[in-house]
Coordinates of C-alpha atoms in Angstrom, one line a residue:
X1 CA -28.7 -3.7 18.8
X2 CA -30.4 -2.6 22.1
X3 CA -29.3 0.8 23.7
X4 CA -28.5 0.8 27.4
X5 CA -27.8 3.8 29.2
X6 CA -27.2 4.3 33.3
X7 CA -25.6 7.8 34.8
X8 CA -26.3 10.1 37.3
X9 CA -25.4 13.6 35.3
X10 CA -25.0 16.9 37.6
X11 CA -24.9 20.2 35.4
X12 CA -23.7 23.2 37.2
X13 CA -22.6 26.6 35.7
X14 CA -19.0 26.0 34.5
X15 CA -19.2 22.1 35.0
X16 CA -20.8 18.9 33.9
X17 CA -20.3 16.0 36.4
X18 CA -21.0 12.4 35.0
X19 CA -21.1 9.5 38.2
X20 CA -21.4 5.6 37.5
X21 CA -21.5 5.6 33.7
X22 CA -22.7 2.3 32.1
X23 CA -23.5 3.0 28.8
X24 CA -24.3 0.1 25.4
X25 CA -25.0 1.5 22.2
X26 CA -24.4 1.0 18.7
X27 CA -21.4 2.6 17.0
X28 CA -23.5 4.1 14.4
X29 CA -24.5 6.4 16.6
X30 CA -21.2 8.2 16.1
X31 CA -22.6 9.0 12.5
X32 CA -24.7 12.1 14.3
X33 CA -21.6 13.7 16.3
X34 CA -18.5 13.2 14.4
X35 CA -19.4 13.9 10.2
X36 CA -16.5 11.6 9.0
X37 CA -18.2 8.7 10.7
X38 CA -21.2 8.7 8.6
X39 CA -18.8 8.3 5.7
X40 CA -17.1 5.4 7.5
X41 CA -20.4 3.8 8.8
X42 CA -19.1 2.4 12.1
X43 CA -20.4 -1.0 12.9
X44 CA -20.6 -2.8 15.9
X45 CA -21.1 -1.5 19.3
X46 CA -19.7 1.2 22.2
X47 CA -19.7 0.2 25.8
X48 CA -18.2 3.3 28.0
X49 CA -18.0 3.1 31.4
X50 CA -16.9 5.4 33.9
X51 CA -17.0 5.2 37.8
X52 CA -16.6 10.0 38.1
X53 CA -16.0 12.4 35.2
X54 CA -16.1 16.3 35.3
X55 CA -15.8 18.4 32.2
X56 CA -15.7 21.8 32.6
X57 CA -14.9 24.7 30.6
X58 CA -11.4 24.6 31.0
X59 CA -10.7 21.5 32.6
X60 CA -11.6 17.5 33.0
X61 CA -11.1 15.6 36.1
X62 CA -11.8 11.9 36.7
X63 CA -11.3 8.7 34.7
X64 CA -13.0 6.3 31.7
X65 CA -13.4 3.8 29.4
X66 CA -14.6 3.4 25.8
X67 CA -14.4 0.0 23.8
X68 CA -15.7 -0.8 20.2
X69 CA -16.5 -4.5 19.9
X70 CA -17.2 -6.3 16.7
X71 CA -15.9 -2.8 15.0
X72 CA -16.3 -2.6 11.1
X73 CA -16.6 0.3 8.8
X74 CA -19.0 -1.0 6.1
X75 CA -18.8 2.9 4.1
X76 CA -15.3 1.5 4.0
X77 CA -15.5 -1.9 2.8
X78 CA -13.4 -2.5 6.4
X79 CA -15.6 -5.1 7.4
X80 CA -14.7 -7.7 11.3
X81 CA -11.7 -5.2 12.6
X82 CA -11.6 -6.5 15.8
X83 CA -12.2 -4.9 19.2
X84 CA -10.9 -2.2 20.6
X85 CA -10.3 0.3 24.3
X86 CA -9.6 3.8 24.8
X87 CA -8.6 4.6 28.1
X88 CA -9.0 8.5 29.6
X89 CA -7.4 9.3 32.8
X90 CA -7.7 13.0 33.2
X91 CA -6.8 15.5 36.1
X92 CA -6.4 19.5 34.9
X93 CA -6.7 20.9 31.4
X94 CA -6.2 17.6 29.5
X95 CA -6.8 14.2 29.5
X96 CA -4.4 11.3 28.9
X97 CA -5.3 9.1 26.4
X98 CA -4.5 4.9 25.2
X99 CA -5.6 3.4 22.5
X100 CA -5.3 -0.1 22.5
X101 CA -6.8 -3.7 20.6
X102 CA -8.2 -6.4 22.5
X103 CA -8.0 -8.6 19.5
X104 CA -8.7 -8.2 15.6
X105 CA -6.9 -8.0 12.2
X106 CA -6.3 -4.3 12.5
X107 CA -3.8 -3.9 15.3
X108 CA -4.1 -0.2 16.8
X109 CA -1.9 1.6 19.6
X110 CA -1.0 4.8 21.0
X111 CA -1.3 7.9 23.0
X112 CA -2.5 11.1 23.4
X113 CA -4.1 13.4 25.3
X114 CA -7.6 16.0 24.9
X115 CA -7.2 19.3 25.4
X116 CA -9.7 20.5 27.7
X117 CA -9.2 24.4 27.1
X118 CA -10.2 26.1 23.7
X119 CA -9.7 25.0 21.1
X120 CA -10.3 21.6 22.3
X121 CA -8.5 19.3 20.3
X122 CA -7.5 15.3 20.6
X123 CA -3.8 14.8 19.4
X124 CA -3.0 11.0 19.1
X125 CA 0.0 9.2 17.9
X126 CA 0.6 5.4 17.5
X127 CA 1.2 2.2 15.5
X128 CA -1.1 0.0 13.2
X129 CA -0.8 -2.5 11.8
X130 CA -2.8 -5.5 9.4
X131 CA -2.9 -9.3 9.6
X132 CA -0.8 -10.8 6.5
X133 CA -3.8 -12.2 5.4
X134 CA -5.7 -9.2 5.7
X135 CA -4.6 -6.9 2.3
X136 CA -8.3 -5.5 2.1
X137 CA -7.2 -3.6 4.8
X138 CA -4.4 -1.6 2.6
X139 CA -6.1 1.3 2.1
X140 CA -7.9 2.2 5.0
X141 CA -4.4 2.1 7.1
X142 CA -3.4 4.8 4.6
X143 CA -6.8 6.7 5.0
X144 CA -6.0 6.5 8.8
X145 CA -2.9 8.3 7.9
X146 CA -0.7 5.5 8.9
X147 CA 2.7 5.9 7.1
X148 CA 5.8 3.7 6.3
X149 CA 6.3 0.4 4.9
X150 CA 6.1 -3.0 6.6
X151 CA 4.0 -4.6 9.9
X152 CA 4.0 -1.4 11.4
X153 CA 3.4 2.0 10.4
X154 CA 3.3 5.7 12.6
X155 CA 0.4 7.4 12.7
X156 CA -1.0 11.3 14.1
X157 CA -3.9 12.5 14.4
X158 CA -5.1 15.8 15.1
X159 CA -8.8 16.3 16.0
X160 CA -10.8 19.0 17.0
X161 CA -13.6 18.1 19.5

């Protein structure tokens, strides 16, 4: 998979400011920044996009995107999940966070926010559920956390980033 990258990046002394983001790259590169990825082994790819983002030490301004196409966890036997967005819309000390599927077998939604002062943490809540046809899936919905019986089943996540 080829690795595209466009962004004009500012770094100032309390901020970094991150204009027309267009960025393709394989999800295994999440292996290298978040360690219970490399046990997953995210397939697929990441396209984020974002038109103005500033992160400083204590606060995030601006808005973006995130999607995993084709996902699949092949450390997890989880392979063809579908695809799916994250959408951050920040403005302060946190960012607002949805989760959402364009389409698959593992059906994902939810909220949260990222809290931009220390510790900096992502807290997200939401619903998953599996196609019918789809039992493989079992136990990585209850590796996800994902609770209750039936289609759909609760789920919270707390993340320090």
């Amino acid at each position: 998979r080829e690795t595209q990258l466009r962004a004009s990046i500012s770094l100032g002394a309390a901020a970094v400011h991150l204009q027309n983001v267009e960025a393709n790259v394989p999800a295994a590169i999440l292996e290298s920044a978040i360690p219970a990825a490399a046990f997953a082994k995210p397939e697929g790819s990441l396209r984020v996009k974002a038109e103005s983002l500033e992160i400083g030490e204590a606060s995030v301004r601006g808005a973006a995107s995130a999607e995993w196409i084709d996902a699949g966890l092949s450390g997890m036997q989880a392979p063809r999940l579908g695809d799916y967005r994250l959408q951050i819309t920040a403005s302060g000390d946190r960012a607002e966070l949805k989760l959402a599927t364009l389409r698959g077998d593992l059906r994902l939604s939810g909220e949260g926010e990222w809290r931009a002062s220390r510790p900096r943490v992502v807290l997200m809540r939401g619903t998953a559920d599996a196609a019918a046809e789809r039992k493989d899936l079992e136990p990585l919905l209850g590796l996800m956390g994902a609770r209750g019986a039936g289609a759909s089943r609760t789920f919270s996540w707390t993340l320090p980033f």
